[in-house]
mmCIF file of C-alpha atoms in Angstrom:
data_model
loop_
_atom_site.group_PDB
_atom_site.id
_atom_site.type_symbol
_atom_site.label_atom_id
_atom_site.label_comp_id
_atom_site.label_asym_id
_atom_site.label_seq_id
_atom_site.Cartn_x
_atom_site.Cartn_y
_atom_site.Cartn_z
ATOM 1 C CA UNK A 1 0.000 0.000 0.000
ATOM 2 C CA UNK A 2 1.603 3.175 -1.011
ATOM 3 C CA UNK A 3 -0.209 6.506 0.538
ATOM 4 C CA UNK A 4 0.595 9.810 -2.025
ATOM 5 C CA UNK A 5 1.375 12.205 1.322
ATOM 6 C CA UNK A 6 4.850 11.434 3.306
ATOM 7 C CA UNK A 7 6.598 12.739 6.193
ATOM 8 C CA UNK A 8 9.866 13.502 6.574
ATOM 9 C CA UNK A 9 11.611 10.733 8.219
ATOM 10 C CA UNK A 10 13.947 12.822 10.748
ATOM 11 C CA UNK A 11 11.073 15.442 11.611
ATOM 12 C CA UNK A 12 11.314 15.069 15.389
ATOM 13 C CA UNK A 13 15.779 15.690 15.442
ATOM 14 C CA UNK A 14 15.431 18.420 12.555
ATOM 15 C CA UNK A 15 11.882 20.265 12.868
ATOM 16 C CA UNK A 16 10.074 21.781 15.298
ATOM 17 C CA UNK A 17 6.452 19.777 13.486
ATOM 18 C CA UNK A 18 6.403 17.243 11.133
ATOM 19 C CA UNK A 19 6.854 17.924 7.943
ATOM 20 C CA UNK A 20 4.363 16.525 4.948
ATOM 21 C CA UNK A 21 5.081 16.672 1.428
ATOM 22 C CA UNK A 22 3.905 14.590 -1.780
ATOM 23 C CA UNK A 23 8.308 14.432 -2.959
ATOM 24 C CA UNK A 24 10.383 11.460 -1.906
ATOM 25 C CA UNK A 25 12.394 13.724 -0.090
ATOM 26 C CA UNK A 26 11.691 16.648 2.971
ATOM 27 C CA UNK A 27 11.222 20.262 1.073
ATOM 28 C CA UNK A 28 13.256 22.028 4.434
ATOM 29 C CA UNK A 29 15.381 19.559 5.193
ATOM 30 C CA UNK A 30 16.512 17.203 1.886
ATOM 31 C CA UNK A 31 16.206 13.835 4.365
ATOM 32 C CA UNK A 32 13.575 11.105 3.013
ATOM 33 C CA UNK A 33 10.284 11.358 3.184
ATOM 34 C CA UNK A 34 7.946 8.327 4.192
ATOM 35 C CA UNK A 35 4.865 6.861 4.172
ATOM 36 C CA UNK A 36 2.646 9.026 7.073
ATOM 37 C CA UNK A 37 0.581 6.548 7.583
ATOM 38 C CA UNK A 38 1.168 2.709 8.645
ATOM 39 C CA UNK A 39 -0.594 -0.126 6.652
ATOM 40 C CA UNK A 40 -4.186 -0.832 7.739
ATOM 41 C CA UNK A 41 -3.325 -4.487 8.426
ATOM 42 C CA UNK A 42 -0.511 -6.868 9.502
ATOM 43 C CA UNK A 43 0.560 -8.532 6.496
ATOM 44 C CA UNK A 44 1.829 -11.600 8.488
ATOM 45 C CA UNK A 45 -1.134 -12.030 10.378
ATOM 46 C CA UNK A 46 -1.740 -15.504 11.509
ATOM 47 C CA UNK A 47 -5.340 -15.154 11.933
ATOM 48 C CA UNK A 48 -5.868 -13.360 9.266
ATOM 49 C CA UNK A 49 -7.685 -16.052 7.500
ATOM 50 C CA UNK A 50 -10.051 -16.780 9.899
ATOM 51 C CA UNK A 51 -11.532 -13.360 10.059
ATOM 52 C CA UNK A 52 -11.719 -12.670 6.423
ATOM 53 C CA UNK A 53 -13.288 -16.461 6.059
ATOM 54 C CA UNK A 54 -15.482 -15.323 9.084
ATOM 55 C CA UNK A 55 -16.502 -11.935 7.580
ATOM 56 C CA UNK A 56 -17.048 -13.254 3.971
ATOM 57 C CA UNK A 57 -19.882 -16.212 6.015
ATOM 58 C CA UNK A 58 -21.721 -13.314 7.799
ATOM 59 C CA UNK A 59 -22.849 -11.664 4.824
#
């Protein structure tokens, strides 16, 4: 999953704020930017599954 707004990735040594920007790299700052928000899953969950078997029944 790939979000199109980042942050920069050394915001809290280097800024007082984070930082967003839609470049692969910080506007102030030149360090890389990255994805601002984390994935809405686990892709190694081990139950994983069982829930989506679970939700797809209870339609």
């Amino acid at each position: 999953m790939k979000a199109d707004i980042r942050v920069c990735s050394a915001w809290r040594e280097r800024h007082d704020r984070p930082v967003y920007t839609l470049s692969s790299d910080c506007p102030e700052c030149g360090a890389d930017a990255e994805n601002s928000a984390p994935a809405p899953f686990d892709p190694e969950d081990p139950y994983g599954e069982y829930r989506r078997s679970l939700k797809r029944r209870n339609r």
